[in-house]
Amino acid sequence: MKTEEADRNRDKMTGRDRLNNRKLNEIEIAQKKTVLESRPRSLVVRLTTRCNLNCIMCDSKDGAPDLSAKVIGEVRDMFRYLEFVTWLGGEVFLSDIFEGLFTQAASWPGLFQNIATNGLLIDERWARILTGARVNLTLSIDGVRKETYEKIRTGARFEKLTSNLDMLNRYKDGHKDGSGGINLSMQMVGLKENIDDIGEAAGFMKKHRINQLIIVPLKSSINDPSSIYNEHEVKEGMKRSLDRLYKAAEKNGFRIINGLPISPGQTASDAARRPRDKDKQNGGPGCLYPWQQMIVSSDGEVALHCLCPFGGFGNANDSGILEIWNGEKFREIRRKVASGGNGDCCNISCVSGVIPSGVLRID
């Protein structure tokens, strides 16, 4: 028994299972396999639908409020193989199980955690914990001006947000190397209400030492020709704002991940006609997420990625996570993406190249 325990501890500290899983996964991708022996390298877990805000665009309160004990156990069992785990809500800091899962995941060297949060419930205790861990904090902000932020994120106070950002940076500076283990990112949903704020986001990022901005579309808009992003006024306004944002981001060294079907100086319809030549040339799938990642929601429903327009993979409360991983839907998507015939199952922004292929994989 002592020998077995020692072996388990050694495997944990060396990350042998994780490394072997990664090597196997890369081989299976190169071979375009549809049934995998490798396990997911990235897992996105929606712990709860409970939230302290009532944002105007949010549908995250649908479904079961909390993840079941069965699924929680399966998630824990996957830590030894995972490279990335993302915790979502609702608001994760309202979940009774979040701290235990976070602490256990943090005990696995090589497992990087991302937390999506509105940041308003982070107190001094959590600031100490987070800045001492290997974690990316993605703050859902949606507006960099008080009036925009509080209009979109109903129930929030802009002053509380900025105060908490200052607190996190203060604790980060308190580490002896001046960095802490935490990285600050922010996320904005592209809306009519925040077009101008997107263009001004770099100033907010610089002030609060945020180095990455992720812009995501409304989930209901994906592959919808009647979405707000095809309205002339919205499209032109977003293009102008994105132009300003990218120029400021380049100057300050910020990373921008744009998930909107609009690029700076480019319309959605133009983007839809542009093939992803680079991925066709290298002979491999442009998107690797069908081989690398899965999302488990609080009601047990499994999906692939927040930018994907399809679901129906199965429910982890009924089937095991790994059973779903090699289930009919995952095999179908892998087959289509590997063959290049993915137009009927993928986000047009991914297929067209508006979303860079480098974003569509775990590196």
Tab-separated table of C-alpha atoms in Angstrom, residues 45 67-77 296-300 315-319 321:
chain	number	residue	atom	x	y	z
A	45	VAL	CA	-16.939	23.265	-15.791
A	67	LEU	CA	-23.309	20.414	-10.475
A	68	SER	CA	-24.193	16.946	-9.167
A	69	ALA	CA	-21.954	14.950	-6.808
A	70	LYS	CA	-21.547	12.268	-9.500
A	71	VAL	CA	-20.122	14.707	-12.013
A	72	ILE	CA	-17.966	16.436	-9.394
A	73	GLY	CA	-16.307	13.097	-8.661
A	74	GLU	CA	-15.566	12.534	-12.350
A	75	VAL	CA	-14.108	16.018	-12.673
A	76	ARG	CA	-11.735	15.350	-9.760
A	77	ASP	CA	-10.620	12.093	-11.358
A	296	VAL	CA	-19.768	20.287	-18.629
A	297	SER	CA	-22.663	22.470	-17.453
A	298	SER	CA	-24.244	22.455	-14.016
A	299	ASP	CA	-27.160	20.382	-15.328
A	300	GLY	CA	-24.716	17.799	-16.720
A	315	ASN	CA	-25.571	14.425	-20.234
A	316	ALA	CA	-22.895	13.513	-17.705
A	317	ASN	CA	-25.551	12.684	-15.123
A	318	ASP	CA	-26.727	9.844	-17.384
A	319	SER	CA	-23.423	8.760	-18.956
A	321	ILE	CA	-17.822	12.000	-19.055
